[in-house]
Amino acid sequence: MSSSEIEQAIALLSKLPTLGPRSARRAILFLLTKKQTHFAPLIEALKNVHDNIKTCPECGNMDTSVPCAVCSDVLRQKSLVCVVQDVADLWALERAGAFKGVYHVLGGVLSALDGIGPDELEIDSLVRKVETGAVSEVILALPATVEGQTTAHYISDRLADSGVKISALSRGVPVGGELDYLDDGTLQMAFKARREV
Amino acid sequence: MSSSEIEQAIALLSKLPTLGPRSARRAILFLLTKKQTHFAPLIEALKNVHDNIKTCPECGNMDTSVPCAVCSDVLRQKSLVCVVQDVADLWALERAGAFKGVYHVLGGVLSALDGIGPDELEIDSLVRKVETGAVSEVILALPATVEGQTTAHYISDRLADSGVKISALSRGVPVGGELDYLDDGTLQMAFKARREV
């Protein structure tokens, strides 16, 4: 029997993705045994994030500065806009360091099942951004799922008249990927998109 | 590229048991999208736990009150002492509601590999508690591992002269357990400890 304070913290923690009641309880007990070295710093760090992190009005990234560090970086090419599903994907691309333009976070992908239509996503703002004429290429870095590809098609249609160049991430065998373990769809796609060496 | 505030929170979160860097990042993004309904209450709940939860000087349980709710409950039999490895096990037994005595938290089990000897555990305090004469039975609810059983043996030896009754949790087939899926040790133990029906 633990106190109501602990139960409430466990209930809130267990709603985080990848955590359940059992792991939340273990986390709280771990923190209670490391009050000075871990618990106090974690509360402080979470409070810092809560108080200081804002959504960038230009791209939808989350950062302490407004506009975010990416949008305010003068070395990045503002005419290249990479469209991503969410902030997690933006951070993944930034960690890879593969892209030196700016981003546009959609806030999800079209999904009839979840009732997410074009109005729920930041698609109109993307079209307006392109219509200003400041964008030379839109790179669709959307997930290779049915919903992701539906969204990519919809955005391509909406931008068709603007004359902007539209591209998408290549598909194929991932680095380090054993052919034996890859799904049929990836192998077929890798064959179709094969290139001379 | 996320800001240093976010990176620090992720670094601290990812040290919690069952969490890693990826799930910590997902947790932070989840919290940032639910600032009012989830993030602020979670920080508040963690702060409450941090500020108000103390270790009970009598049994080692963690609670807002000192002594803890178990030790200060007049309906519980103070002469029955259940020895547990840690607070997580104490809470598990309390959730099961199987025991109406009080507890004694060791703070771990003996482990030569991890360098945990008797002095690192609350064993002396248990012996002193028994020597007061107020204890009629010590129930060893320690894990059924080599370390747990070594610890149980050691405690039995230390308490042998006191004349107190010493017992341990029974071993056998768990409720709902399919024999086919049980390990050999459990099945052998269940046979040896079989009883007439």
mmCIF file of C-alpha atoms in Angstrom:
data_model
loop_
_atom_site.group_PDB
_atom_site.id
_atom_site.type_symbol
_atom_site.label_atom_id
_atom_site.label_comp_id
_atom_site.label_asym_id
_atom_site.label_seq_id
_atom_site.Cartn_x
_atom_site.Cartn_y
_atom_site.Cartn_z
ATOM 1 C CA MET A 1 0.000 0.000 0.000
ATOM 2 C CA SER A 2 1.658 3.176 -1.123
ATOM 3 C CA SER A 3 0.438 6.666 -0.341
ATOM 4 C CA SER A 4 -1.922 8.625 -2.590
ATOM 5 C CA GLU A 5 0.913 10.976 -3.606
ATOM 6 C CA ILE A 6 2.902 8.069 -4.981
ATOM 7 C CA GLU A 7 -0.177 6.512 -6.592
ATOM 8 C CA GLN A 8 -0.941 9.746 -8.420
ATOM 9 C CA ALA A 9 2.615 10.104 -9.719
ATOM 10 C CA ILE A 10 2.536 6.457 -10.855
ATOM 11 C CA ALA A 11 -0.826 6.987 -12.591
ATOM 12 C CA LEU A 12 0.501 9.999 -14.533
ATOM 13 C CA LEU A 13 3.851 8.398 -15.349
ATOM 14 C CA SER A 14 2.199 5.196 -16.560
ATOM 15 C CA LYS A 15 0.337 7.131 -19.271
ATOM 16 C CA LEU A 16 3.611 8.025 -21.001
ATOM 17 C CA PRO A 17 4.327 6.036 -24.159
ATOM 18 C CA THR A 18 6.302 2.797 -23.515
ATOM 19 C CA LEU A 19 5.558 2.972 -19.756
ATOM 20 C CA GLY A 20 2.931 0.978 -17.885
ATOM 21 C CA PRO A 21 1.907 0.823 -14.210
ATOM 22 C CA ARG A 22 4.662 -1.636 -13.306
ATOM 23 C CA SER A 23 7.504 0.278 -14.942
ATOM 24 C CA ALA A 24 6.122 3.569 -13.585
ATOM 25 C CA ARG A 25 6.253 2.107 -10.073
ATOM 26 C CA ARG A 26 9.826 0.935 -10.623
ATOM 27 C CA ALA A 27 10.743 4.396 -11.922
ATOM 28 C CA ILE A 28 9.295 6.126 -8.847
ATOM 29 C CA LEU A 29 11.095 3.743 -6.474
ATOM 30 C CA PHE A 30 14.331 4.276 -8.389
ATOM 31 C CA LEU A 31 13.885 8.048 -8.061
ATOM 32 C CA LEU A 32 13.084 7.818 -4.342
ATOM 33 C CA THR A 33 16.327 5.958 -3.698
ATOM 34 C CA LYS A 34 18.277 8.614 -5.624
ATOM 35 C CA LYS A 35 16.623 11.758 -4.328
ATOM 36 C CA GLN A 36 19.575 14.145 -4.515
ATOM 37 C CA THR A 37 21.437 12.836 -7.549
ATOM 38 C CA HIS A 38 18.481 12.105 -9.777
ATOM 39 C CA PHE A 39 15.031 12.994 -8.527
ATOM 40 C CA ALA A 40 15.585 16.710 -7.876
ATOM 41 C CA PRO A 41 17.524 17.249 -11.167
ATOM 42 C CA LEU A 42 14.823 15.428 -13.149
ATOM 43 C CA ILE A 43 12.021 17.581 -11.704
ATOM 44 C CA GLU A 44 14.114 20.671 -12.447
ATOM 45 C CA ALA A 45 14.822 19.534 -16.025
ATOM 46 C CA LEU A 46 11.153 18.737 -16.698
ATOM 47 C CA LYS A 47 10.116 22.122 -15.298
ATOM 48 C CA ASN A 48 12.685 23.810 -17.557
ATOM 49 C CA VAL A 49 11.283 22.030 -20.599
ATOM 50 C CA HIS A 50 7.707 22.789 -19.573
ATOM 51 C CA ASP A 51 8.373 26.494 -18.999
ATOM 52 C CA ASN A 52 10.766 27.254 -21.838
ATOM 53 C CA ILE A 53 9.945 25.082 -24.839
ATOM 54 C CA LYS A 54 7.667 26.697 -27.403
ATOM 55 C CA THR A 55 6.369 25.675 -30.804
ATOM 56 C CA CYS A 56 8.089 27.504 -33.662
ATOM 57 C CA PRO A 57 5.420 29.486 -35.593
ATOM 58 C CA GLU A 58 7.340 29.081 -38.855
ATOM 59 C CA CYS A 59 7.973 25.330 -39.003
ATOM 60 C CA GLY A 60 6.260 23.687 -36.004
ATOM 61 C CA ASN A 61 9.528 22.527 -34.375
ATOM 62 C CA MET A 62 9.835 22.742 -30.584
ATOM 63 C CA ASP A 63 12.639 24.817 -29.123
ATOM 64 C CA THR A 64 13.507 27.416 -26.491
ATOM 65 C CA SER A 65 13.929 30.159 -29.085
ATOM 66 C CA VAL A 66 11.185 31.581 -31.333
ATOM 67 C CA PRO A 67 11.713 31.083 -34.248
ATOM 68 C CA CYS A 68 13.524 27.794 -33.586
ATOM 69 C CA ALA A 69 17.276 27.228 -33.993
ATOM 70 C CA VAL A 70 16.770 25.707 -37.454
ATOM 71 C CA CYS A 71 14.607 28.556 -38.819
ATOM 72 C CA SER A 72 16.863 31.255 -37.339
ATOM 73 C CA ASP A 73 20.084 29.689 -38.681
ATOM 74 C CA VAL A 74 21.279 31.999 -41.483
ATOM 75 C CA LEU A 75 23.390 29.205 -43.004
ATOM 76 C CA ARG A 76 20.357 27.048 -43.849
ATOM 77 C CA GLN A 77 18.688 27.236 -47.259
ATOM 78 C CA LYS A 78 15.221 28.673 -46.664
ATOM 79 C CA SER A 79 14.121 27.707 -50.182
ATOM 80 C CA LEU A 80 14.369 23.961 -49.406
ATOM 81 C CA VAL A 81 11.410 22.844 -47.296
ATOM 82 C CA CYS A 82 11.323 19.316 -45.875
ATOM 83 C CA VAL A 83 7.815 18.176 -44.909
ATOM 84 C CA VAL A 84 7.744 15.847 -41.886
ATOM 85 C CA GLN A 85 4.989 14.123 -39.947
ATOM 86 C CA ASP A 86 5.971 15.301 -36.473
ATOM 87 C CA VAL A 87 8.737 16.792 -34.348
ATOM 88 C CA ALA A 88 10.198 13.341 -33.582
ATOM 89 C CA ASP A 89 10.880 12.825 -37.299
ATOM 90 C CA LEU A 90 12.360 16.332 -37.581
ATOM 91 C CA TRP A 91 14.776 15.545 -34.737
ATOM 92 C CA ALA A 92 15.666 12.197 -36.348
ATOM 93 C CA LEU A 93 16.601 13.963 -39.619
ATOM 94 C CA GLU A 94 18.579 16.587 -37.678
ATOM 95 C CA ARG A 95 20.483 13.878 -35.802
ATOM 96 C CA ALA A 96 21.378 12.303 -39.152
ATOM 97 C CA GLY A 97 22.605 15.720 -40.333
ATOM 98 C CA ALA A 98 21.420 14.883 -43.847
ATOM 99 C CA PHE A 99 19.574 18.111 -44.637
ATOM 100 C CA LYS A 100 20.559 21.774 -44.641
ATOM 101 C CA GLY A 101 17.232 23.396 -45.493
ATOM 102 C CA VAL A 102 14.237 24.148 -43.247
ATOM 103 C CA TYR A 103 11.280 22.041 -42.128
ATOM 104 C CA HIS A 104 7.499 22.062 -42.133
ATOM 105 C CA VAL A 105 5.832 19.903 -39.466
ATOM 106 C CA LEU A 106 2.397 18.602 -40.553
ATOM 107 C CA GLY A 107 1.302 17.436 -37.106
ATOM 108 C CA GLY A 108 0.368 13.956 -38.361
ATOM 109 C CA VAL A 109 -0.729 12.211 -41.556
ATOM 110 C CA LEU A 110 -4.126 11.829 -43.220
ATOM 111 C CA SER A 111 -6.033 8.935 -41.678
ATOM 112 C CA ALA A 112 -9.655 8.091 -42.403
ATOM 113 C CA LEU A 113 -9.636 5.620 -39.497
ATOM 114 C CA ASP A 114 -8.507 8.200 -36.948
ATOM 115 C CA GLY A 115 -10.664 10.930 -38.520
ATOM 116 C CA ILE A 116 -7.687 13.079 -39.507
ATOM 117 C CA GLY A 117 -8.461 15.100 -42.645
ATOM 118 C CA PRO A 118 -6.488 17.872 -44.375
ATOM 119 C CA ASP A 119 -7.962 20.518 -42.047
ATOM 120 C CA GLU A 120 -6.403 18.824 -38.995
ATOM 121 C CA LEU A 121 -2.922 19.097 -40.547
ATOM 122 C CA GLU A 122 -0.685 22.055 -41.392
ATOM 123 C CA ILE A 123 -1.280 21.665 -45.146
ATOM 124 C CA ASP A 124 -2.913 25.043 -45.898
ATOM 125 C CA SER A 125 0.020 26.820 -44.260
ATOM 126 C CA LEU A 126 2.420 24.784 -46.435
ATOM 127 C CA VAL A 127 0.519 25.797 -49.595
ATOM 128 C CA ARG A 128 0.597 29.462 -48.507
ATOM 129 C CA LYS A 129 4.343 29.176 -47.811
ATOM 130 C CA VAL A 130 4.903 27.820 -51.345
ATOM 131 C CA GLU A 131 2.649 30.483 -52.910
ATOM 132 C CA THR A 132 4.893 33.254 -51.582
ATOM 133 C CA GLY A 133 7.401 32.074 -54.214
ATOM 134 C CA ALA A 134 10.252 31.758 -51.719
ATOM 135 C CA VAL A 135 10.313 27.954 -51.932
ATOM 136 C CA SER A 136 12.219 26.164 -54.729
ATOM 137 C CA GLU A 137 11.772 22.544 -53.604
ATOM 138 C CA VAL A 138 9.435 20.667 -51.290
ATOM 139 C CA ILE A 139 10.890 17.383 -49.999
ATOM 140 C CA LEU A 140 8.273 14.975 -48.691
ATOM 141 C CA ALA A 141 9.911 13.003 -45.850
ATOM 142 C CA LEU A 142 6.743 11.168 -44.823
ATOM 143 C CA PRO A 143 6.513 7.613 -43.455
ATOM 144 C CA ALA A 144 6.413 4.786 -46.025
ATOM 145 C CA THR A 145 2.987 3.692 -44.766
ATOM 146 C CA VAL A 146 -0.363 3.815 -46.551
ATOM 147 C CA GLU A 147 -1.332 6.945 -44.576
ATOM 148 C CA GLY A 148 2.048 8.587 -45.175
ATOM 149 C CA GLN A 149 1.892 7.972 -48.919
ATOM 150 C CA THR A 150 -1.746 9.114 -49.132
ATOM 151 C CA THR A 151 -0.659 12.338 -47.452
ATOM 152 C CA ALA A 152 2.275 12.704 -49.865
ATOM 153 C CA HIS A 153 -0.090 12.266 -52.848
ATOM 154 C CA TYR A 154 -2.547 14.795 -51.438
ATOM 155 C CA ILE A 155 0.189 17.398 -50.878
ATOM 156 C CA SER A 156 1.606 16.809 -54.391
ATOM 157 C CA ASP A 157 -1.891 17.425 -55.830
ATOM 158 C CA ARG A 158 -2.369 20.596 -53.814
ATOM 159 C CA LEU A 159 1.039 21.945 -54.930
ATOM 160 C CA ALA A 160 0.780 20.780 -58.577
ATOM 161 C CA ASP A 161 -0.271 24.214 -59.935
ATOM 162 C CA SER A 162 2.405 26.126 -58.033
ATOM 163 C CA GLY A 163 5.162 24.763 -60.282
ATOM 164 C CA VAL A 164 7.403 24.085 -57.280
ATOM 165 C CA LYS A 165 9.722 21.056 -57.503
ATOM 166 C CA ILE A 166 8.411 18.211 -55.339
ATOM 167 C CA SER A 167 10.602 15.282 -54.284
ATOM 168 C CA ALA A 168 10.411 12.403 -51.822
ATOM 169 C CA LEU A 169 12.956 10.331 -49.882
ATOM 170 C CA SER A 170 14.266 7.359 -51.876
ATOM 171 C CA ARG A 171 13.103 3.860 -50.998
ATOM 172 C CA GLY A 172 15.287 0.798 -50.941
ATOM 173 C CA VAL A 173 17.504 -1.471 -48.871
ATOM 174 C CA PRO A 174 18.502 0.240 -45.587
ATOM 175 C CA VAL A 175 22.215 0.519 -44.755
ATOM 176 C CA GLY A 176 23.290 -2.707 -43.049
ATOM 177 C CA GLY A 177 20.095 -4.436 -44.181
ATOM 178 C CA GLU A 178 20.236 -8.187 -44.833
ATOM 179 C CA LEU A 179 18.101 -8.978 -47.911
ATOM 180 C CA ASP A 180 16.908 -12.133 -46.186
ATOM 181 C CA TYR A 181 15.209 -10.130 -43.450
ATOM 182 C CA LEU A 182 13.582 -7.453 -45.633
ATOM 183 C CA ASP A 183 9.896 -7.488 -46.505
ATOM 184 C CA ASP A 184 8.712 -8.197 -50.062
ATOM 185 C CA GLY A 185 7.545 -4.634 -50.652
ATOM 186 C CA THR A 186 10.975 -3.159 -49.912
ATOM 187 C CA LEU A 187 12.716 -5.714 -52.147
ATOM 188 C CA GLN A 188 10.313 -5.088 -55.053
ATOM 189 C CA MET A 189 10.775 -1.324 -54.623
ATOM 190 C CA ALA A 190 14.573 -1.710 -54.487
ATOM 191 C CA PHE A 191 14.503 -3.709 -57.735
ATOM 192 C CA LYS A 192 12.226 -1.253 -59.513
ATOM 193 C CA ALA A 193 14.378 1.704 -58.446
ATOM 194 C CA ARG A 194 17.711 -0.030 -59.167
ATOM 195 C CA ARG A 195 20.454 2.143 -60.622
ATOM 196 C CA GLU A 196 23.638 1.592 -62.589
ATOM 197 C CA VAL A 197 26.839 1.437 -60.557
ATOM 198 C CA MET B 1 18.553 19.108 -33.191
ATOM 199 C CA SER B 2 16.662 19.709 -30.001
ATOM 200 C CA SER B 3 17.612 22.309 -27.417
ATOM 201 C CA SER B 4 19.900 21.577 -24.475
ATOM 202 C CA GLU B 5 16.947 21.801 -22.052
ATOM 203 C CA ILE B 6 15.213 18.961 -23.865
ATOM 204 C CA GLU B 7 18.437 16.976 -24.197
ATOM 205 C CA GLN B 8 19.038 17.208 -20.446
ATOM 206 C CA ALA B 9 15.527 16.078 -19.603
ATOM 207 C CA ILE B 10 15.882 13.176 -22.051
ATOM 208 C CA ALA B 11 19.260 12.217 -20.544
ATOM 209 C CA LEU B 12 17.806 12.107 -17.024
ATOM 210 C CA LEU B 13 14.593 10.342 -18.056
ATOM 211 C CA SER B 14 16.493 7.721 -20.036
ATOM 212 C CA LYS B 15 18.319 6.606 -16.876
ATOM 213 C CA LEU B 16 15.058 5.421 -15.318
ATOM 214 C CA PRO B 17 14.590 1.634 -15.306
ATOM 215 C CA THR B 18 12.829 0.306 -18.464
ATOM 216 C CA LEU B 19 13.418 3.613 -20.317
ATOM 217 C CA GLY B 20 16.097 4.292 -22.904
ATOM 218 C CA PRO B 21 16.997 7.375 -24.971
ATOM 219 C CA ARG B 22 14.370 6.628 -27.633
ATOM 220 C CA SER B 23 11.482 6.100 -25.247
ATOM 221 C CA ALA B 24 12.595 9.087 -23.148
ATOM 222 C CA ARG B 25 12.429 11.246 -26.282
ATOM 223 C CA ARG B 26 8.974 9.914 -27.100
ATOM 224 C CA ALA B 27 7.874 10.623 -23.527
ATOM 225 C CA ILE B 28 9.090 14.230 -23.680
ATOM 226 C CA LEU B 29 7.366 14.835 -27.033
ATOM 227 C CA PHE B 30 4.178 13.296 -25.661
ATOM 228 C CA LEU B 31 4.350 15.622 -22.643
ATOM 229 C CA LEU B 32 5.033 18.685 -24.821
ATOM 230 C CA THR B 33 1.898 18.010 -26.850
ATOM 231 C CA LYS B 34 -0.153 17.685 -23.647
ATOM 232 C CA LYS B 35 1.237 20.564 -21.621
ATOM 233 C CA GLN B 36 -1.862 21.489 -19.617
ATOM 234 C CA THR B 37 -3.520 18.110 -19.162
ATOM 235 C CA HIS B 38 -0.447 16.041 -18.463
ATOM 236 C CA PHE B 39 2.901 17.807 -18.263
ATOM 237 C CA ALA B 40 2.082 20.304 -15.496
ATOM 238 C CA PRO B 41 0.231 17.704 -13.342
ATOM 239 C CA LEU B 42 3.113 15.230 -13.718
ATOM 240 C CA ILE B 43 5.711 17.779 -12.576
ATOM 241 C CA GLU B 44 3.451 18.670 -9.639
ATOM 242 C CA ALA B 45 2.949 15.006 -8.707
ATOM 243 C CA LEU B 46 6.687 14.260 -8.879
ATOM 244 C CA LYS B 47 7.438 17.311 -6.748
ATOM 245 C CA ASN B 48 4.847 16.149 -4.195
ATOM 246 C CA VAL B 49 6.480 12.732 -4.002
ATOM 247 C CA HIS B 50 9.957 14.243 -3.783
ATOM 248 C CA ASP B 51 9.021 16.660 -1.006
ATOM 249 C CA ASN B 52 6.679 14.526 1.088
ATOM 250 C CA ILE B 53 7.765 10.891 0.897
ATOM 251 C CA LYS B 54 10.041 9.777 3.715
ATOM 252 C CA THR B 55 11.573 6.458 4.698
ATOM 253 C CA CYS B 56 9.880 4.895 7.731
ATOM 254 C CA PRO B 57 12.508 4.546 10.516
ATOM 255 C CA GLU B 58 10.793 1.425 11.855
ATOM 256 C CA CYS B 59 10.425 -0.746 8.750
ATOM 257 C CA GLY B 60 12.074 1.048 5.805
ATOM 258 C CA ASN B 61 8.812 1.527 3.869
ATOM 259 C CA MET B 62 8.288 4.816 2.018
ATOM 260 C CA ASP B 63 5.296 6.945 2.898
ATOM 261 C CA THR B 64 4.137 10.486 3.668
ATOM 262 C CA SER B 65 3.646 9.714 7.363
ATOM 263 C CA VAL B 66 6.399 8.797 9.838
ATOM 264 C CA PRO B 67 6.057 6.029 10.942
ATOM 265 C CA CYS B 68 4.435 4.682 7.778
ATOM 266 C CA ALA B 69 0.763 3.748 7.420
ATOM 267 C CA VAL B 70 1.548 0.061 7.996
ATOM 268 C CA CYS B 71 3.573 0.606 11.189
ATOM 269 C CA SER B 72 1.072 3.110 12.630
ATOM 270 C CA ASP B 73 -1.963 0.882 11.929
ATOM 271 C CA VAL B 74 -3.160 -0.349 15.340
ATOM 272 C CA LEU B 75 -4.986 -3.284 13.734
ATOM 273 C CA ARG B 76 -1.773 -4.900 12.469
ATOM 274 C CA GLN B 77 0.055 -7.554 14.482
ATOM 275 C CA LYS B 78 3.376 -6.002 15.471
ATOM 276 C CA SER B 79 4.736 -9.401 16.554
ATOM 277 C CA LEU B 80 4.688 -10.761 12.980
ATOM 278 C CA VAL B 81 7.609 -9.335 10.975
ATOM 279 C CA CYS B 82 7.830 -10.008 7.249
ATOM 280 C CA VAL B 83 11.366 -9.520 5.864
ATOM 281 C CA VAL B 84 11.418 -8.206 2.268
ATOM 282 C CA GLN B 85 14.184 -7.273 -0.138
ATOM 283 C CA ASP B 86 12.926 -3.793 -1.033
ATOM 284 C CA VAL B 87 9.956 -1.430 -0.981
ATOM 285 C CA ALA B 88 8.687 -2.740 -4.341
ATOM 286 C CA ASP B 89 8.234 -6.205 -2.815
ATOM 287 C CA LEU B 90 6.565 -4.683 0.255
ATOM 288 C CA TRP B 91 4.052 -2.906 -1.992
ATOM 289 C CA ALA B 92 3.459 -6.106 -3.976
ATOM 290 C CA LEU B 93 2.585 -8.002 -0.769
ATOM 291 C CA GLU B 94 0.347 -5.129 0.367
ATOM 292 C CA ARG B 95 -1.479 -5.136 -2.977
ATOM 293 C CA ALA B 96 -2.079 -8.872 -2.534
ATOM 294 C CA GLY B 97 -3.475 -8.139 0.948
ATOM 295 C CA ALA B 98 -2.062 -11.451 2.170
ATOM 296 C CA PHE B 99 -0.387 -10.254 5.357
ATOM 297 C CA LYS B 100 -1.611 -8.392 8.425
ATOM 298 C CA GLY B 101 1.661 -7.978 10.332
ATOM 299 C CA VAL B 102 4.477 -5.457 9.829
ATOM 300 C CA TYR B 103 7.512 -5.402 7.547
ATOM 301 C CA HIS B 104 11.271 -5.089 7.665
ATOM 302 C CA VAL B 105 12.942 -3.855 4.458
ATOM 303 C CA LEU B 106 16.498 -5.179 4.016
ATOM 304 C CA GLY B 107 17.480 -2.814 1.228
ATOM 305 C CA GLY B 108 18.703 -5.641 -1.024
ATOM 306 C CA VAL B 109 20.078 -9.164 -0.771
ATOM 307 C CA LEU B 110 23.588 -10.489 -0.120
ATOM 308 C CA SER B 111 25.596 -10.578 -3.338
ATOM 309 C CA ALA B 112 29.299 -11.332 -3.575
ATOM 310 C CA LEU B 113 29.284 -10.198 -7.216
ATOM 311 C CA ASP B 114 27.843 -6.778 -6.416
ATOM 312 C CA GLY B 115 29.908 -6.465 -3.231
ATOM 313 C CA ILE B 116 26.862 -6.413 -0.963
ATOM 314 C CA GLY B 117 27.665 -7.913 2.427
ATOM 315 C CA PRO B 118 25.612 -8.073 5.657
ATOM 316 C CA ASP B 119 26.773 -4.590 6.682
ATOM 317 C CA GLU B 120 25.171 -3.044 3.596
ATOM 318 C CA LEU B 121 21.766 -4.477 4.561
ATOM 319 C CA GLU B 122 19.401 -3.805 7.467
ATOM 320 C CA ILE B 123 20.216 -7.122 9.142
ATOM 321 C CA ASP B 124 21.664 -5.846 12.449
ATOM 322 C CA SER B 125 18.539 -3.757 12.993
ATOM 323 C CA LEU B 126 16.390 -6.858 12.384
ATOM 324 C CA VAL B 127 18.394 -8.834 14.966
ATOM 325 C CA ARG B 128 18.010 -5.983 17.486
ATOM 326 C CA LYS B 129 14.250 -5.835 16.775
ATOM 327 C CA VAL B 130 13.970 -9.585 17.488
ATOM 328 C CA GLU B 131 16.126 -9.303 20.640
ATOM 329 C CA THR B 132 13.621 -6.901 22.225
ATOM 330 C CA GLY B 133 11.349 -9.945 22.575
ATOM 331 C CA ALA B 134 8.394 -8.240 20.896
ATOM 332 C CA VAL B 135 8.595 -10.455 17.784
ATOM 333 C CA SER B 136 6.986 -13.901 17.739
ATOM 334 C CA GLU B 137 7.600 -14.847 14.094
ATOM 335 C CA VAL B 138 9.925 -13.692 11.320
ATOM 336 C CA ILE B 139 8.601 -14.485 7.824
ATOM 337 C CA LEU B 140 11.316 -14.452 5.166
ATOM 338 C CA ALA B 141 9.666 -13.230 1.924
ATOM 339 C CA LEU B 142 12.872 -13.079 -0.093
ATOM 340 C CA PRO B 143 13.254 -13.802 -3.813
ATOM 341 C CA ALA B 144 13.690 -17.447 -4.833
ATOM 342 C CA THR B 145 17.099 -16.702 -6.352
ATOM 343 C CA VAL B 146 20.534 -17.864 -5.203
ATOM 344 C CA GLU B 147 21.197 -14.465 -3.599
ATOM 345 C CA GLY B 148 17.747 -14.361 -1.980
ATOM 346 C CA GLN B 149 18.140 -17.829 -0.499
ATOM 347 C CA THR B 150 21.707 -17.119 0.680
ATOM 348 C CA THR B 151 20.338 -14.078 2.482
ATOM 349 C CA ALA B 152 17.518 -16.145 3.998
ATOM 350 C CA HIS B 153 20.050 -18.702 5.287
ATOM 351 C CA TYR B 154 22.264 -15.989 6.739
ATOM 352 C CA ILE B 155 19.351 -14.356 8.560
ATOM 353 C CA SER B 156 18.159 -17.738 9.905
ATOM 354 C CA ASP B 157 21.674 -18.348 11.291
ATOM 355 C CA ARG B 158 21.831 -14.924 12.920
ATOM 356 C CA LEU B 159 18.416 -15.419 14.552
ATOM 357 C CA ALA B 160 18.943 -19.087 15.516
ATOM 358 C CA ASP B 161 19.829 -18.325 19.178
ATOM 359 C CA SER B 162 16.944 -15.926 19.717
ATOM 360 C CA GLY B 163 14.383 -18.750 19.680
ATOM 361 C CA VAL B 164 12.043 -16.760 17.443
ATOM 362 C CA LYS B 165 9.952 -18.737 14.951
ATOM 363 C CA ILE B 166 11.315 -18.345 11.438
ATOM 364 C CA SER B 167 9.283 -19.187 8.343
ATOM 365 C CA ALA B 168 9.514 -18.618 4.595
ATOM 366 C CA LEU B 169 7.004 -18.284 1.759
ATOM 367 C CA SER B 170 5.992 -21.653 0.290
ATOM 368 C CA ARG B 171 7.341 -22.691 -3.099
ATOM 369 C CA GLY B 172 5.343 -24.444 -5.771
ATOM 370 C CA VAL B 173 3.181 -24.100 -8.853
ATOM 371 C CA PRO B 174 1.902 -20.497 -9.194
ATOM 372 C CA VAL B 175 -1.855 -19.941 -9.517
ATOM 373 C CA GLY B 176 -2.799 -20.338 -13.189
ATOM 374 C CA GLY B 177 0.574 -21.942 -13.960
ATOM 375 C CA GLU B 178 0.721 -24.517 -16.763
ATOM 376 C CA LEU B 179 3.052 -27.356 -15.717
ATOM 377 C CA ASP B 180 4.366 -27.503 -19.273
ATOM 378 C CA TYR B 181 5.791 -23.981 -19.000
ATOM 379 C CA LEU B 182 7.340 -24.267 -15.527
ATOM 380 C CA ASP B 183 11.066 -24.742 -14.982
ATOM 381 C CA ASP B 184 12.465 -28.021 -13.608
ATOM 382 C CA GLY B 185 13.423 -26.501 -10.249
ATOM 383 C CA THR B 186 9.862 -25.371 -9.526
ATOM 384 C CA LEU B 187 8.410 -28.736 -10.528
ATOM 385 C CA GLN B 188 10.905 -30.655 -8.352
ATOM 386 C CA MET B 189 10.149 -28.314 -5.436
ATOM 387 C CA ALA B 190 6.402 -28.713 -5.954
ATOM 388 C CA PHE B 191 6.751 -32.509 -5.876
ATOM 389 C CA LYS B 192 8.923 -32.515 -2.778
ATOM 390 C CA ALA B 193 6.533 -30.190 -0.922
ATOM 391 C CA ARG B 194 3.367 -31.982 -2.115
ATOM 392 C CA ARG B 195 0.547 -32.251 0.400
ATOM 393 C CA GLU B 196 -2.510 -34.484 0.848
ATOM 394 C CA VAL B 197 -5.790 -33.150 -0.451
#
